[in-house]
């Protein structure tokens, strides 16, 4: 009986990870566990949505790159993407703003501006760009 585990190679930050459906943008803590975070690729995967309808619009896309567990990224996800893979996002004007799933009070949500890295709040019903994210618990690999 062979009990050897298969080693999983995690790519360098900003590199394709086809086995996980996109580009690896780094690791972060989510609910006390380390997660590897992936985006499906570049700007062709952005959708126009508001904080309030982004999750349902991502779900309506169905399968992306072989996976259906994409989600609306949090402020932390978007900041990780800005730090590690800004070249995969629009970088000027209103198109550079990514609204996140992180609320601010009852009427606003956090957004990350990929033009200059600022984080600000916008009305939850305003539509901006949204990139789907997925994460894989590190201990499951």
XYZ file of N, CA and C in Angstrom:
423
model
N 0.836 -1.173 0.000
C 0.000 0.000 0.000
C 0.884 1.240 0.000
N 0.557 2.200 -0.861
C 1.351 3.413 -0.996
C 0.638 4.553 -0.274
N 1.235 5.064 0.782
C 0.639 6.144 1.566
C 1.338 7.477 1.333
N 2.014 7.646 0.227
C 2.711 8.904 -0.025
C 1.719 9.949 -0.514
N 1.839 11.150 0.037
C 0.968 12.258 -0.353
C 1.520 12.908 -1.615
N 0.627 13.363 -2.437
C 1.027 14.076 -3.631
C 1.299 15.527 -3.255
N 2.475 16.009 -3.577
C 2.834 17.390 -3.266
C 2.120 18.340 -4.222
N 1.580 19.410 -3.675
C 0.920 20.442 -4.468
C 1.892 21.596 -4.608
N 2.112 22.019 -5.826
C 2.994 23.151 -6.070
C 2.157 24.414 -6.167
N 2.384 25.323 -5.253
C 1.686 26.602 -5.264
C 2.552 27.556 -6.080
N 1.958 28.209 -7.079
C 2.763 29.080 -7.940
C 3.221 30.340 -7.216
N 4.140 31.041 -7.830
C 4.561 32.335 -7.311
C 3.394 33.310 -7.408
N 3.372 34.277 -6.537
C 2.321 35.283 -6.553
C 2.290 35.966 -7.917
N 1.068 36.111 -8.444
C 0.869 36.751 -9.740
C 0.979 35.813 -10.927
N 1.219 34.532 -10.644
C 1.370 33.547 -11.717
C 0.108 32.700 -11.861
N -0.122 32.176 -13.069
C -1.286 31.320 -13.285
C -1.265 30.091 -12.382
N -2.443 29.707 -11.934
C -2.644 28.476 -11.178
C -3.831 27.774 -11.824
N -3.616 27.176 -12.997
C -4.719 26.598 -13.755
C -5.494 25.528 -12.995
N -4.823 24.791 -12.128
C -5.510 23.751 -11.349
C -6.541 24.348 -10.388
N -6.431 25.654 -10.115
C -7.369 26.328 -9.218
C -8.189 27.400 -9.946
N -8.077 27.448 -11.262
C -8.966 28.283 -12.051
C -8.563 29.716 -12.289
N -7.300 30.055 -12.055
C -6.951 31.452 -12.304
C -5.527 31.810 -11.988
N -5.373 32.971 -11.375
C -4.072 33.533 -11.025
C -3.974 33.610 -9.506
N -2.862 33.136 -8.970
C -2.632 33.148 -7.525
C -2.222 34.546 -7.099
N -2.954 35.114 -6.119
C -2.595 36.464 -5.667
C -2.064 36.503 -4.236
N -1.915 35.355 -3.601
C -1.329 35.324 -2.268
C -2.197 34.591 -1.267
N -1.758 34.622 -0.012
C -2.463 33.929 1.062
C -2.858 34.933 2.136
N -3.965 34.617 2.811
C -4.412 35.451 3.923
C -5.263 34.622 4.866
N -5.470 35.156 6.068
C -6.318 34.490 7.048
C -7.781 34.795 6.766
N -8.604 33.767 6.748
C -10.052 33.907 6.662
C -10.622 32.991 7.736
N -11.353 33.555 8.663
C -11.939 32.787 9.770
C -10.902 31.933 10.493
N -9.718 32.500 10.698
C -8.675 31.822 11.465
C -7.881 30.765 10.721
N -8.158 30.585 9.423
C -7.407 29.606 8.632
C -6.710 30.299 7.467
N -5.534 29.797 7.113
C -4.818 30.340 5.962
C -5.498 29.866 4.688
N -5.812 30.816 3.810
C -6.416 30.529 2.511
C -5.502 31.049 1.411
N -5.386 30.276 0.344
C -4.729 30.740 -0.874
C -5.816 31.383 -1.728
N -5.566 32.610 -2.206
C -6.592 33.376 -2.908
C -6.266 33.439 -4.399
N -7.313 33.235 -5.213
C -7.177 33.172 -6.670
C -8.217 34.095 -7.302
N -7.815 34.774 -8.379
C -8.763 35.494 -9.224
C -8.765 34.789 -10.576
N -9.859 34.892 -11.344
C -9.934 34.111 -12.584
C -9.009 34.589 -13.693
N -8.480 35.770 -13.590
C -7.607 36.322 -14.623
C -7.742 37.826 -14.647
N -7.662 38.404 -15.851
C -7.659 39.851 -16.002
C -9.018 40.497 -16.096
N -9.028 41.698 -16.661
C -10.217 42.541 -16.682
C -11.396 41.939 -17.433
N -11.146 40.964 -18.289
C -12.254 40.319 -19.005
C -13.195 39.582 -18.055
N -12.788 39.368 -16.820
C -13.627 38.679 -15.839
C -14.385 39.639 -14.926
N -14.136 40.938 -15.071
C -14.871 41.910 -14.260
C -16.336 41.946 -14.683
N -17.195 42.201 -13.716
C -18.601 42.444 -14.004
C -18.957 43.797 -13.405
N -19.989 44.413 -13.913
C -20.511 45.646 -13.321
C -21.561 45.232 -12.306
N -21.409 45.712 -11.080
C -22.340 45.354 -10.024
C -22.201 46.346 -8.881
N -23.175 46.309 -8.008
C -23.106 47.084 -6.772
C -22.756 46.124 -5.640
N -22.477 46.694 -4.500
C -22.238 45.862 -3.315
C -23.447 44.950 -3.079
N -24.636 45.517 -3.275
C -25.860 44.788 -2.946
C -26.214 43.662 -3.908
N -25.736 43.708 -5.166
C -26.120 42.645 -6.107
C -24.943 41.865 -6.691
N -23.733 42.141 -6.237
C -22.549 41.490 -6.810
C -22.560 39.975 -6.606
N -22.901 39.515 -5.422
C -22.874 38.066 -5.153
C -23.806 37.324 -6.102
N -25.006 37.843 -6.319
C -25.940 37.156 -7.214
C -25.488 37.245 -8.669
N -24.845 38.340 -9.055
C -24.349 38.444 -10.431
C -23.172 37.497 -10.676
N -22.330 37.319 -9.679
C -21.227 36.356 -9.807
C -21.803 34.945 -9.898
N -22.756 34.627 -9.043
C -23.384 33.298 -9.063
C -24.057 33.040 -10.407
N -24.653 34.076 -11.003
C -25.341 33.919 -12.288
C -24.362 33.588 -13.414
N -23.093 33.954 -13.256
C -22.070 33.608 -14.251
C -21.883 32.101 -14.339
N -22.176 31.410 -13.246
C -21.997 29.962 -13.226
C -20.530 29.601 -13.118
N -20.142 28.620 -13.872
C -18.771 28.116 -13.819
C -17.823 29.065 -14.546
N -16.712 29.365 -13.893
C -15.640 30.173 -14.489
C -14.368 29.348 -14.384
N -13.733 29.098 -15.492
C -12.478 28.332 -15.517
C -12.586 27.000 -14.777
N -13.766 26.371 -14.862
C -13.953 25.053 -14.281
C -14.411 25.038 -12.832
N -14.667 26.206 -12.236
C -15.083 26.275 -10.834
C -16.352 27.112 -10.702
N -17.191 26.743 -9.749
C -18.435 27.488 -9.532
C -18.509 28.101 -8.135
N -17.402 28.089 -7.395
C -17.414 28.630 -6.033
C -16.794 30.023 -5.936
N -16.904 30.804 -7.000
C -16.403 32.179 -6.986
C -17.297 33.022 -6.092
N -16.723 34.030 -5.483
C -17.461 34.883 -4.553
C -17.086 36.341 -4.765
N -17.897 37.211 -4.180
C -17.609 38.646 -4.177
C -16.512 38.876 -3.143
N -15.400 39.413 -3.566
C -14.253 39.582 -2.685
C -14.454 40.658 -1.634
N -13.838 40.436 -0.496
C -13.887 41.389 0.608
C -12.875 42.512 0.381
N -12.909 43.487 1.275
C -11.921 44.569 1.226
C -10.510 43.979 1.306
N -10.301 42.996 2.159
C -8.979 42.386 2.308
C -8.548 41.669 1.032
N -9.486 40.973 0.366
C -9.162 40.313 -0.901
C -8.707 41.341 -1.940
N -9.470 42.419 -2.062
C -9.145 43.441 -3.064
C -7.813 44.124 -2.748
N -7.531 44.352 -1.477
C -6.252 44.953 -1.104
C -5.091 44.000 -1.415
N -5.292 42.704 -1.179
C -4.275 41.707 -1.524
C -4.015 41.727 -3.027
N -5.087 41.825 -3.801
C -4.945 41.895 -5.262
C -4.216 43.162 -5.676
N -4.528 44.280 -5.041
C -3.840 45.537 -5.375
C -2.341 45.434 -5.067
N -2.002 44.833 -3.957
C -0.596 44.716 -3.560
C 0.156 43.749 -4.468
N -0.460 42.606 -4.803
C 0.268 41.527 -5.477
C 0.017 41.371 -6.969
N -1.067 41.921 -7.494
C -1.362 41.726 -8.924
C -2.104 42.925 -9.524
N -1.638 44.150 -9.271
C -2.374 45.321 -9.753
C -2.456 45.393 -11.274
N -1.493 44.804 -11.958
C -1.463 44.842 -13.417
C -2.611 44.066 -14.055
N -3.342 43.268 -13.274
C -4.461 42.497 -13.797
C -5.791 43.248 -13.681
N -5.735 44.519 -13.276
C -6.919 45.340 -13.069
C -6.800 46.638 -13.862
N -7.958 47.259 -14.162
C -7.937 48.598 -14.749
C -7.231 49.516 -13.769
N -6.440 50.462 -14.297
C -5.600 51.280 -13.429
C -5.854 52.776 -13.552
N -6.966 53.185 -14.207
C -7.235 54.620 -14.244
C -8.723 54.920 -14.336
N -9.082 56.073 -13.779
C -10.454 56.536 -13.827
C -11.399 55.703 -12.978
N -12.695 55.899 -13.211
C -13.714 55.156 -12.456
C -13.635 53.660 -12.689
N -13.097 53.246 -13.827
C -12.966 51.809 -14.124
C -11.990 51.114 -13.179
N -11.169 51.889 -12.468
C -10.181 51.291 -11.567
C -10.756 50.949 -10.192
N -12.001 51.348 -9.925
C -12.610 51.118 -8.614
C -13.284 49.747 -8.586
N -12.921 48.960 -7.588
C -13.522 47.644 -7.352
C -14.310 47.724 -6.046
N -15.628 47.561 -6.136
C -16.468 47.567 -4.937
C -16.347 46.194 -4.267
N -16.314 46.173 -2.954
C -16.093 44.921 -2.238
C -17.355 44.452 -1.514
N -17.274 43.279 -0.936
C -18.380 42.718 -0.165
C -18.394 43.226 1.271
N -17.426 44.060 1.631
C -17.302 44.535 3.001
C -18.149 45.795 3.203
N -19.209 45.693 4.016
C -20.058 46.863 4.236
C -19.400 47.875 5.164
N -19.858 49.098 5.055
C -19.480 50.159 5.985
C -20.785 50.803 6.426
N -21.236 50.463 7.596
C -22.537 50.928 8.049
C -23.638 50.266 7.236
N -24.804 50.860 7.247
C -25.923 50.244 6.541
C -26.075 50.718 5.107
N -25.445 51.816 4.726
C -25.654 52.379 3.388
C -24.412 52.410 2.497
N -23.270 51.997 3.010
C -22.021 52.124 2.249
C -21.266 50.798 2.211
N -20.297 50.731 1.309
C -19.414 49.562 1.225
C -18.006 50.062 0.910
N -17.020 49.295 1.310
C -15.629 49.624 1.019
C -15.312 49.289 -0.428
N -14.445 50.100 -1.024
C -13.972 49.867 -2.386
C -12.484 50.174 -2.433
N -11.783 49.492 -3.338
C -10.346 49.710 -3.535
C -10.156 50.296 -4.921
N -9.390 51.390 -4.985
C -9.106 52.054 -6.249
C -7.736 51.575 -6.738
N -7.721 50.838 -7.837
C -6.482 50.258 -8.351
C -5.610 51.277 -9.086
N -6.085 52.510 -9.237
C -5.259 53.555 -9.828
C -4.188 54.014 -8.845
N -4.581 54.148 -7.570
C -3.640 54.696 -6.600
C -3.610 53.958 -5.261
N -4.387 52.894 -5.127
C -4.358 52.089 -3.915
C -5.187 52.624 -2.762
N -5.957 53.668 -2.996
C -6.766 54.184 -1.901
C -7.964 53.272 -1.634
N -8.414 53.321 -0.392
C -9.589 52.571 0.027
C -10.588 53.611 0.520
N -11.816 53.528 -0.003
C -12.824 54.516 0.334
C -14.184 53.832 0.410
N -15.184 54.558 0.841
C -16.538 54.016 0.898
C -17.400 54.662 -0.176
N -18.329 53.872 -0.699
C -19.283 54.333 -1.698
C -20.658 53.780 -1.326
N -21.700 54.453 -1.822
C -23.054 53.980 -1.590
C -23.181 52.540 -2.091
N -23.824 51.703 -1.310
C -23.923 50.265 -1.620
C -24.627 49.972 -2.939
N -25.431 50.907 -3.439
C -26.180 50.666 -4.674
C -25.458 51.177 -5.922
N -24.356 51.928 -5.770
C -23.582 52.387 -6.930
C -22.877 51.198 -7.578
N -22.915 51.144 -8.898
C -22.255 50.038 -9.601
C -20.834 50.401 -9.989
N -19.930 49.477 -9.730
C -18.523 49.574 -10.096
C -18.103 48.227 -10.659
N -16.827 48.071 -10.889
C -16.307 46.777 -11.307
C -16.223 45.842 -10.107
N -16.414 44.558 -10.384
C -16.283 43.509 -9.372
C -15.544 42.353 -10.026
N -14.475 41.886 -9.402
C -13.753 40.705 -9.867
C -14.103 39.546 -8.954
N -14.473 38.417 -9.490
C -14.707 37.244 -8.634
C -13.404 36.770 -7.974
N -13.544 36.211 -6.791
C -12.434 35.627 -6.039
C -12.843 34.234 -5.608
N -11.855 33.385 -5.412
C -12.089 32.114 -4.739
C -10.888 31.862 -3.846
N -11.085 31.047 -2.833
C -9.980 30.732 -1.944
C -9.998 29.252 -1.591
N -8.808 28.764 -1.314
C -8.624 27.361 -1.005
C -7.937 27.290 0.365
N -8.523 26.555 1.291
C -7.910 26.406 2.608
C -6.572 25.684 2.432
N -5.517 26.306 2.920
C -4.167 25.784 2.716
C -4.011 24.359 3.232
N -4.606 24.058 4.367
C -4.453 22.722 4.938
C -5.150 21.638 4.134
N -6.014 22.028 3.182
C -6.708 21.031 2.360
C -5.885 20.610 1.142
N -4.792 21.298 0.880
C -3.970 20.975 -0.281
C -2.953 19.895 0.008
